[in-house]
mmCIF file of C-alpha atoms in Angstrom:
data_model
loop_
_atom_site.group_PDB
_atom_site.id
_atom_site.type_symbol
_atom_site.label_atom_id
_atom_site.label_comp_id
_atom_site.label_asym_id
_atom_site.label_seq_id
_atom_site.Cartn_x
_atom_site.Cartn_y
_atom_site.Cartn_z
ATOM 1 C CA UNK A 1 -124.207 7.958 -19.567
ATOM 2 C CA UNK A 2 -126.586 7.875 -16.269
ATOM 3 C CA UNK A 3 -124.087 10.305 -14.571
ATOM 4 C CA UNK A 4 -124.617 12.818 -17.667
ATOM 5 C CA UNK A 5 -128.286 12.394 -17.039
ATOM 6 C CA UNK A 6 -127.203 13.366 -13.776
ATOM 7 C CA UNK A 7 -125.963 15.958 -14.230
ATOM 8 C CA UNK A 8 -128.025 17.662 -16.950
ATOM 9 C CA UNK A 9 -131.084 16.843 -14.579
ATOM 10 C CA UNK A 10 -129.520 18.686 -11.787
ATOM 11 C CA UNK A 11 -128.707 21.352 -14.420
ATOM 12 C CA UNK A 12 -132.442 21.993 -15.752
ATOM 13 C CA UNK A 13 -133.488 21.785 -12.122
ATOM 14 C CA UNK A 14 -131.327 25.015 -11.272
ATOM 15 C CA UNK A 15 -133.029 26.983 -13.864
ATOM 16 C CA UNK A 16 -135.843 27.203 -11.462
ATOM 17 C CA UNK A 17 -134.040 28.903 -9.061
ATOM 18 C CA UNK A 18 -135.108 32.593 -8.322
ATOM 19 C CA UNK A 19 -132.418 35.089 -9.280
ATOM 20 C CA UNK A 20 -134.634 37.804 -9.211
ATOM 21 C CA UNK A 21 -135.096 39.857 -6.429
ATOM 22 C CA UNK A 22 -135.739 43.273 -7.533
ATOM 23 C CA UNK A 23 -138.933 43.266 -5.762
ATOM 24 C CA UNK A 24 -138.686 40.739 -3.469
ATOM 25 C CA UNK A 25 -136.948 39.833 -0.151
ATOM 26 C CA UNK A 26 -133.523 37.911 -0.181
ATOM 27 C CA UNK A 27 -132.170 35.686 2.158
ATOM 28 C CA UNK A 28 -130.096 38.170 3.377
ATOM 29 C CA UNK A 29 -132.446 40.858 4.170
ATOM 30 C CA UNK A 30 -134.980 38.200 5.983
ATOM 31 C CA UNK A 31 -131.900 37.672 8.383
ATOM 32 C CA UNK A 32 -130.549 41.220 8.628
ATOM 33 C CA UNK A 33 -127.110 40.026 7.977
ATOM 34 C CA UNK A 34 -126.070 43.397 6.925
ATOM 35 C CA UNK A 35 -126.224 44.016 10.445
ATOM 36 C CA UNK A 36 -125.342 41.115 11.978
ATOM 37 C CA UNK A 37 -121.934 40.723 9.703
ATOM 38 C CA UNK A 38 -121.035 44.274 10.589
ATOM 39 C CA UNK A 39 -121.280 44.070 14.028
ATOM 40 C CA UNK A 40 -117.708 42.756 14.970
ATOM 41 C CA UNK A 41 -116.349 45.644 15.285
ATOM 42 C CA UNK A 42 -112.153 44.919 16.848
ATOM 43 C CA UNK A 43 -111.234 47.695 19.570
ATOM 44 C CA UNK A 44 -107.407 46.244 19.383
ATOM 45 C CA UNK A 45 -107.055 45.263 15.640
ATOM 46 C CA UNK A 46 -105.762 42.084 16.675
ATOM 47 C CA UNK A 47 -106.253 38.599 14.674
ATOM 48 C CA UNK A 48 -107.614 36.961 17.496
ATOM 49 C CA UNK A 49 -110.109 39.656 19.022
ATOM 50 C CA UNK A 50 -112.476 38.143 16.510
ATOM 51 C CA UNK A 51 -112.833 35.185 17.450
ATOM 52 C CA UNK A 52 -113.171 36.444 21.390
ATOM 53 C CA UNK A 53 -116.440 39.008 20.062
ATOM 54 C CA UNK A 54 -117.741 35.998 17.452
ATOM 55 C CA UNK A 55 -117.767 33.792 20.571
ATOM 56 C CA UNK A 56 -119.579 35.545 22.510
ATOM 57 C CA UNK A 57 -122.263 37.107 20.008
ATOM 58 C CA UNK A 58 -123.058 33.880 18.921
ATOM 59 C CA UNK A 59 -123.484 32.729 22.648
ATOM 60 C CA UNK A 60 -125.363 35.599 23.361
ATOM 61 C CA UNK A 61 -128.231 35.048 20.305
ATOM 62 C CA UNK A 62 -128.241 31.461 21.724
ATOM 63 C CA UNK A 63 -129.278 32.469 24.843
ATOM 64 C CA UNK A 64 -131.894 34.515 23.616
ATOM 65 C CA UNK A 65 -133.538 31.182 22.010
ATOM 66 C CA UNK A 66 -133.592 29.853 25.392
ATOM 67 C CA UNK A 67 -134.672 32.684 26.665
ATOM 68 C CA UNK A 68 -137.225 32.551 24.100
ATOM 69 C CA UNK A 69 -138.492 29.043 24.484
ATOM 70 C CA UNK A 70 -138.063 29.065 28.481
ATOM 71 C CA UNK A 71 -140.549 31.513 28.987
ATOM 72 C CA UNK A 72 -143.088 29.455 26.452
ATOM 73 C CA UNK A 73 -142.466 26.559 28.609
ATOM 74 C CA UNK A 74 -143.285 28.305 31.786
ATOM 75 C CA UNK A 75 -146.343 29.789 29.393
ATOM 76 C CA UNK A 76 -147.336 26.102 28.818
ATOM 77 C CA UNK A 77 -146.946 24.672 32.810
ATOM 78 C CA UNK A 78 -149.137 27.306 34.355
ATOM 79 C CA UNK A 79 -151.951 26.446 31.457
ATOM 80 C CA UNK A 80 -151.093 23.039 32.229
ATOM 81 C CA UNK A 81 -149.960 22.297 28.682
ATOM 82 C CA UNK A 82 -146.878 19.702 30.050
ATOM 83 C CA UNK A 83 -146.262 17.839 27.124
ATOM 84 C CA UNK A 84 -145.674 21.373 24.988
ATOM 85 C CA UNK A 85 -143.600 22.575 27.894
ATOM 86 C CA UNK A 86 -141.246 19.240 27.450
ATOM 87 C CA UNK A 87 -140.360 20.084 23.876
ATOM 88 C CA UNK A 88 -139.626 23.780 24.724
ATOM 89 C CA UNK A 89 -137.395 22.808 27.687
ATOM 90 C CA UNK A 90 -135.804 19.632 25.000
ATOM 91 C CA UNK A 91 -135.110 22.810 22.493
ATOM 92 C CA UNK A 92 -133.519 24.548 25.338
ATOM 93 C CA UNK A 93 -130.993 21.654 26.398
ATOM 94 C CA UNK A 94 -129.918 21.096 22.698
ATOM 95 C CA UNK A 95 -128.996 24.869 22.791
ATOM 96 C CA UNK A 96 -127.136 24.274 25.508
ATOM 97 C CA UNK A 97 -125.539 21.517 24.086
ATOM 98 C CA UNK A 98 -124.677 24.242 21.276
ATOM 99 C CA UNK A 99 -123.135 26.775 23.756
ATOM 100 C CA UNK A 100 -120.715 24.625 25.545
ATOM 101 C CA UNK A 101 -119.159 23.503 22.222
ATOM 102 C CA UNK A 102 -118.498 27.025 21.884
ATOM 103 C CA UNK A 103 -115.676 26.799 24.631
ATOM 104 C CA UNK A 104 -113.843 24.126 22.648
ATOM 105 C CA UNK A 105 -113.391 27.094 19.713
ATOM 106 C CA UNK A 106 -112.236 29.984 22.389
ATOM 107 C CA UNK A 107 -109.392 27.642 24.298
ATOM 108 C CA UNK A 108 -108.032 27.908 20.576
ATOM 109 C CA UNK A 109 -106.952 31.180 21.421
ATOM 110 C CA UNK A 110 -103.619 31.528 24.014
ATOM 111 C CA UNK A 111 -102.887 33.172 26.813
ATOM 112 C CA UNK A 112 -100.489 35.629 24.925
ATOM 113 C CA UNK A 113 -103.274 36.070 22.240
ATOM 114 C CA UNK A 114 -105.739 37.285 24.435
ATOM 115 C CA UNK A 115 -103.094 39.625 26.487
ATOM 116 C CA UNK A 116 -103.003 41.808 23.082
ATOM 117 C CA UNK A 117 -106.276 43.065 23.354
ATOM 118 C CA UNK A 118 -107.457 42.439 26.739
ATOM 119 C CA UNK A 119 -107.043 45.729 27.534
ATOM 120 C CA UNK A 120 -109.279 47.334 25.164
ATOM 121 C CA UNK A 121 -111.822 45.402 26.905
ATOM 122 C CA UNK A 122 -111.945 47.842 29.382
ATOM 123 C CA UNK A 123 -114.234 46.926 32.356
ATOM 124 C CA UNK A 124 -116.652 44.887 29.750
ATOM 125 C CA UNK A 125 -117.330 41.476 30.647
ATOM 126 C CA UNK A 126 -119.419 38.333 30.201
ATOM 127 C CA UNK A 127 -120.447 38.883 34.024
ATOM 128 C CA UNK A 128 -122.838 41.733 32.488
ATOM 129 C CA UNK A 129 -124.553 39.738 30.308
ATOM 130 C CA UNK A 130 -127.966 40.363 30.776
ATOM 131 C CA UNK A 131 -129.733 37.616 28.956
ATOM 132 C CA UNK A 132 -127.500 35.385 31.328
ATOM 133 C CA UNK A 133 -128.961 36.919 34.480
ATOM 134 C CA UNK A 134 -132.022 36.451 33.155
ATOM 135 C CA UNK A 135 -132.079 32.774 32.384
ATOM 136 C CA UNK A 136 -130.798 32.735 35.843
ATOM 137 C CA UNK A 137 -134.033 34.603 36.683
ATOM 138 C CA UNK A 138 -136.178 32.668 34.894
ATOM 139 C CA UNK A 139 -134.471 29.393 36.719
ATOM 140 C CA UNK A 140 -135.101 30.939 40.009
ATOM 141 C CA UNK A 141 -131.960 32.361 41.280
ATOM 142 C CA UNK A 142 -132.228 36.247 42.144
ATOM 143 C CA UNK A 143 -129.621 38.974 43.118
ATOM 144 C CA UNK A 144 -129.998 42.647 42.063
ATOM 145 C CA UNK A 145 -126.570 43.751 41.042
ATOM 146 C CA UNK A 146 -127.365 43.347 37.612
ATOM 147 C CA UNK A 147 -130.217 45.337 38.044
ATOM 148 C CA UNK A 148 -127.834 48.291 38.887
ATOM 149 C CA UNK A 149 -125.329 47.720 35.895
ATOM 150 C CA UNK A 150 -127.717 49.023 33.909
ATOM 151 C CA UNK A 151 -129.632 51.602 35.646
ATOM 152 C CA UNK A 152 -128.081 53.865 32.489
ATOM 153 C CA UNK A 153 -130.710 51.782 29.720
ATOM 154 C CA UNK A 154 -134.106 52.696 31.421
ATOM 155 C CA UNK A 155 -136.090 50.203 28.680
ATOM 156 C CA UNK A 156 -133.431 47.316 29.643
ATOM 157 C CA UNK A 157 -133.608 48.189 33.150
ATOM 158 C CA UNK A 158 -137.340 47.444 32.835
ATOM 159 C CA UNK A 159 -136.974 44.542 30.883
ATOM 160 C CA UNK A 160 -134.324 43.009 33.634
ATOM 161 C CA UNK A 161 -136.819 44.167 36.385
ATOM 162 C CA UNK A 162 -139.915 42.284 35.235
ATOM 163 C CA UNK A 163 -137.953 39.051 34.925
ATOM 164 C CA UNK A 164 -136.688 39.744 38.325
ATOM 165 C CA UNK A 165 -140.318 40.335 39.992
ATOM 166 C CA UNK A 166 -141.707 37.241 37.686
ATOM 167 C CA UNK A 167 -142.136 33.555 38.306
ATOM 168 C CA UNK A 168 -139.595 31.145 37.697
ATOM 169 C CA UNK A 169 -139.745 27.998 35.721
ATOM 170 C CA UNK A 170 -139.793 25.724 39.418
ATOM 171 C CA UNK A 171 -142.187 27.596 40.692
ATOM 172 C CA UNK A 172 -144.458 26.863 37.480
ATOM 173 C CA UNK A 173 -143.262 23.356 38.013
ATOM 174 C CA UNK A 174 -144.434 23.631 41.627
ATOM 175 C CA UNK A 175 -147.834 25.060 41.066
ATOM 176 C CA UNK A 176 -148.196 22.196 38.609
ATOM 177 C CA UNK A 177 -147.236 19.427 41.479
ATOM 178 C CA UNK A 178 -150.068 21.366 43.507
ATOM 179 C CA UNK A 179 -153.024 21.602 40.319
ATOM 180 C CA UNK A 180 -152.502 17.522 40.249
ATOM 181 C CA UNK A 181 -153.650 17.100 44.030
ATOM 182 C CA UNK A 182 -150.040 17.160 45.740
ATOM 183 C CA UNK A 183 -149.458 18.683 48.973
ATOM 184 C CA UNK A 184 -147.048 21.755 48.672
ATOM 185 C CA UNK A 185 -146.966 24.218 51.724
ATOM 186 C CA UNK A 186 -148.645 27.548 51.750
ATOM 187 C CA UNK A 187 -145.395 29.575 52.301
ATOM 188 C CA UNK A 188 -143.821 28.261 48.759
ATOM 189 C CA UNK A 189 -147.216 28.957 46.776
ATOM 190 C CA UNK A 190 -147.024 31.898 48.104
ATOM 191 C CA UNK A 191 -143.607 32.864 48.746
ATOM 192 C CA UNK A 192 -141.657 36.272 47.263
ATOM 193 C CA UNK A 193 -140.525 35.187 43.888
ATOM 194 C CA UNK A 194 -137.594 38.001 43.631
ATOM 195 C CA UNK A 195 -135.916 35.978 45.952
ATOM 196 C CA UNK A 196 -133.541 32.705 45.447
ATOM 197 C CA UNK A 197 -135.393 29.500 45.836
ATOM 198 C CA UNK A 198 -134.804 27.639 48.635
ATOM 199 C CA UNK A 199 -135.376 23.484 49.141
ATOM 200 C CA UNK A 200 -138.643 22.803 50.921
ATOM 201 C CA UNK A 201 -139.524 19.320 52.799
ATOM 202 C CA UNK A 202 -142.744 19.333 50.831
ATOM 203 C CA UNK A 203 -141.641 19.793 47.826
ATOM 204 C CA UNK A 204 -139.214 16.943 48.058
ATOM 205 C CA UNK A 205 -142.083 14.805 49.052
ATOM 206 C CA UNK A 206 -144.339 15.629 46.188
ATOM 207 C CA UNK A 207 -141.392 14.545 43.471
ATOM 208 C CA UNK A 208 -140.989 11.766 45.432
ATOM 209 C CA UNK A 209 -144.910 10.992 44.884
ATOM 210 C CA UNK A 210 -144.206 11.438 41.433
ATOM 211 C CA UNK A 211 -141.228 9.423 40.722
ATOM 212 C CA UNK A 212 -142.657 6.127 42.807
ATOM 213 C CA UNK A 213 -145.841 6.830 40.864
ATOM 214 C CA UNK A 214 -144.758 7.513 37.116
ATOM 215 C CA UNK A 215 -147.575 6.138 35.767
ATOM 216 C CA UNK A 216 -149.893 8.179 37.907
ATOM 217 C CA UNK A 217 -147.966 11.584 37.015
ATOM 218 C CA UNK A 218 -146.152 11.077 33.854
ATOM 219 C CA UNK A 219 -146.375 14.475 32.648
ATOM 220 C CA UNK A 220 -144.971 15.440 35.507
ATOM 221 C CA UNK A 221 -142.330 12.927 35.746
ATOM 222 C CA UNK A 222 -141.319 13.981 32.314
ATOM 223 C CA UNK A 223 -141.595 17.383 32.838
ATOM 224 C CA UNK A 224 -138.691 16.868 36.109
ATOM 225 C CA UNK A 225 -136.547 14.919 34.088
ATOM 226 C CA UNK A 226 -136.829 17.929 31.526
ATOM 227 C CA UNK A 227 -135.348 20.222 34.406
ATOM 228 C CA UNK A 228 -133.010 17.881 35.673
ATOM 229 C CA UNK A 229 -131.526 17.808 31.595
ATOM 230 C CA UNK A 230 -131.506 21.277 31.588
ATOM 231 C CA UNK A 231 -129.587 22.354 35.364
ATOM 232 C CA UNK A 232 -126.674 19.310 34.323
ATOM 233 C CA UNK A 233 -126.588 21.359 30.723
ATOM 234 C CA UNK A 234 -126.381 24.871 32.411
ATOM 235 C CA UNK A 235 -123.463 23.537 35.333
ATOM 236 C CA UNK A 236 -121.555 21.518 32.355
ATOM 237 C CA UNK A 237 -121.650 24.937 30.572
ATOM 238 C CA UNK A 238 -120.397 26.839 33.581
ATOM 239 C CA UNK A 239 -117.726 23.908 33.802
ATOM 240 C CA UNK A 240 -116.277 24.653 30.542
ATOM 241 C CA UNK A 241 -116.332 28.533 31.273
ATOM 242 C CA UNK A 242 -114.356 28.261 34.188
ATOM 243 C CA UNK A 243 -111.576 25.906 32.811
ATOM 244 C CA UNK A 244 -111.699 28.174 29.719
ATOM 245 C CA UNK A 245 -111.381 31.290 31.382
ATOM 246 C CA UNK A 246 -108.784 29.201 33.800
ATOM 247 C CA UNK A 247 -106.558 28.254 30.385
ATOM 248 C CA UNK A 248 -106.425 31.782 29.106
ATOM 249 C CA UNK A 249 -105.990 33.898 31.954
ATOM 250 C CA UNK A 250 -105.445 31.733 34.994
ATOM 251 C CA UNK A 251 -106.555 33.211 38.274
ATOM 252 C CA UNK A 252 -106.480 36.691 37.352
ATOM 253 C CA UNK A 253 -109.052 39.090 37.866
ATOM 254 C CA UNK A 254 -111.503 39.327 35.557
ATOM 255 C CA UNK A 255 -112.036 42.343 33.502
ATOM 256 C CA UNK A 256 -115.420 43.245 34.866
ATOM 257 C CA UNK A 257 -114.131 42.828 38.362
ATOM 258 C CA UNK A 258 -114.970 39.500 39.628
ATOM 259 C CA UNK A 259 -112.519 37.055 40.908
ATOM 260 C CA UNK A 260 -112.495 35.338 37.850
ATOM 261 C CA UNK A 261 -111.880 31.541 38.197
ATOM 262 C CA UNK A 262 -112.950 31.559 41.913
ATOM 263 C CA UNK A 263 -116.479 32.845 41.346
ATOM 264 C CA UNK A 264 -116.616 30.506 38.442
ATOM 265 C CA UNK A 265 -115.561 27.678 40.565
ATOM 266 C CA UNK A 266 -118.045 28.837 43.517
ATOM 267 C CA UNK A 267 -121.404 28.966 41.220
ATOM 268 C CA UNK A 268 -120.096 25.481 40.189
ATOM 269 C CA UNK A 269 -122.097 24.253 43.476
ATOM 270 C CA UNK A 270 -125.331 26.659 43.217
ATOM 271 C CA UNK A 271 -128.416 24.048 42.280
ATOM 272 C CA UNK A 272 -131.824 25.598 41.152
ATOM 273 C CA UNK A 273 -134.213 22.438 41.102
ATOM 274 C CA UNK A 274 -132.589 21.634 44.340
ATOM 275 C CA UNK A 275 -135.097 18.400 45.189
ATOM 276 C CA UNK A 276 -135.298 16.785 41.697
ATOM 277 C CA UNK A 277 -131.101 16.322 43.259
ATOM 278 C CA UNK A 278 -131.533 14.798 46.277
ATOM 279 C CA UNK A 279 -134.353 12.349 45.672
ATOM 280 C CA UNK A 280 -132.243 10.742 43.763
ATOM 281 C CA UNK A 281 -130.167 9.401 46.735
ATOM 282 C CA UNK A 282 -133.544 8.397 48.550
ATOM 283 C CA UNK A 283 -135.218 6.400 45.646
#
């Protein structure tokens, strides 16, 4: 009897459910799935070339959250908001987290199921992605070729240039070590931002103030560990790339006209909070 009650509970409960929506928004329509849903659009026809354009839309809108709540969490360090900048740069490890898993479902497809429709690919490939180059950007690692690729989309060009010419998230990070009464030299408070970061003796020295002193700079201590979670995410992530793209094609040359597996494997070694690394072996 108590699982009829159950179940005519759950019953009268649905009748409260909105079915209505003549003049009101659906679920649907809040999400624009009309668009989104009608976006894979197959070149080839093959079975599998969904999965390869699913993959890499849905990597793609992740990367715009951490796009998205990277630059809130350099927002929050130069107002000297660290503990708001910590859950930001959490958020953006657990995305992350989301994007490697991604991998696992693209090494379902073979070598001889990606050879169908590889061609219609064209010259197309993940190496354009912008919103990678600019969490690279906003990380603090800077080259201009992608700046070029699309010269054609004046309003993206823009868009790509002012993350190019901005701040990265370490040098937020930095200023912050110097706001808290930490030495930093002139030459990196100052330094041109549209290039790569490059270690610094006294920038070494300040995390290594803060790490023998945690209870001094906790914020700060925090904040490090934050970065140091989210450079192992981002090279685990580039892992998994490589010994997907390895799997499918081998050491061919990839479609966009990189070498493929070997630039994967030489960005394998490229660090971007370069200090928070090696204090660790001095501690």
């Amino acid at each position: 009897m108590s699982e009829i009650r159950q179940v005519e509970n759950a019953t009268s409960s649905e009748k409260q459910l909105h079915t209505d929506f003549t003049n009101n928004m659906t679920y649907g329509e809040y999400l624009n799935l009309d668009k989104i849903l009608s976006a894979q659009n197959r070149l080839s026809g093959h079975h599998d070339e969904m999965l390869f354009i699913v993959i890499h839309q849905v990597s793609e809108l992740w990367m715009k959250l951490i796009l998205h709540e990277t630059q809130a969490a350099i927002a929050s360090i130069e107002k000297d908001e660290l503990a708001t900048a910590q859950k930001r740069l959490a958020r953006v490890s657990k995305t992350q987290s989301q994007i490697i898993q991604a991998w696992d479902v693209l090494s379902t497809m073979t070598p001889s199921e990606y050879l169908e429709f590889r061609d219609s690919l064209g010259q197309a490939s993940g190496f354009q992605s912008y919103q990678y180059r600019m969490i690279e950007f906003a990380l603090g690692y800077k080259t201009d070729h992608v700046l070029k690729i699309y010269q054609k989309d004046p309003e993206l060009h823009a868009s790509l240039k002012e993350a190019y010419e901005a701040k990265s998230l370490y040098d937020a990070a930095i200023s912050a070590l110097h706001r808290a009464g930490l030495h930093i030299d002139d030459e990196i408070l100052n330094r041109d931002v549209t290039k790569s970061y490059q270690d610094n003796e006294s920038v070494r020295l300040a995390w290594m103030e803060v790490y023998r002193n945690t209870d001094t700079y906790w914020e700060l201590y925090e904040l490090a560990e934050k970065l140091v979670d989210l450079e192992d995410w981002l090279h685990q992530w580039r892992f998994r790339h490589m010994k997907t793209v390895e799997r499918v094609i081998g050491f061919k040359t990839g479609t966009g006209g990189s070498s493929g597996v070997g630039y994967l494997k030489k960005v394998l070694d490229q660090r971007f909070f370069p200090e928070l690394w090696a204090i660790r072996t001095e501690l």
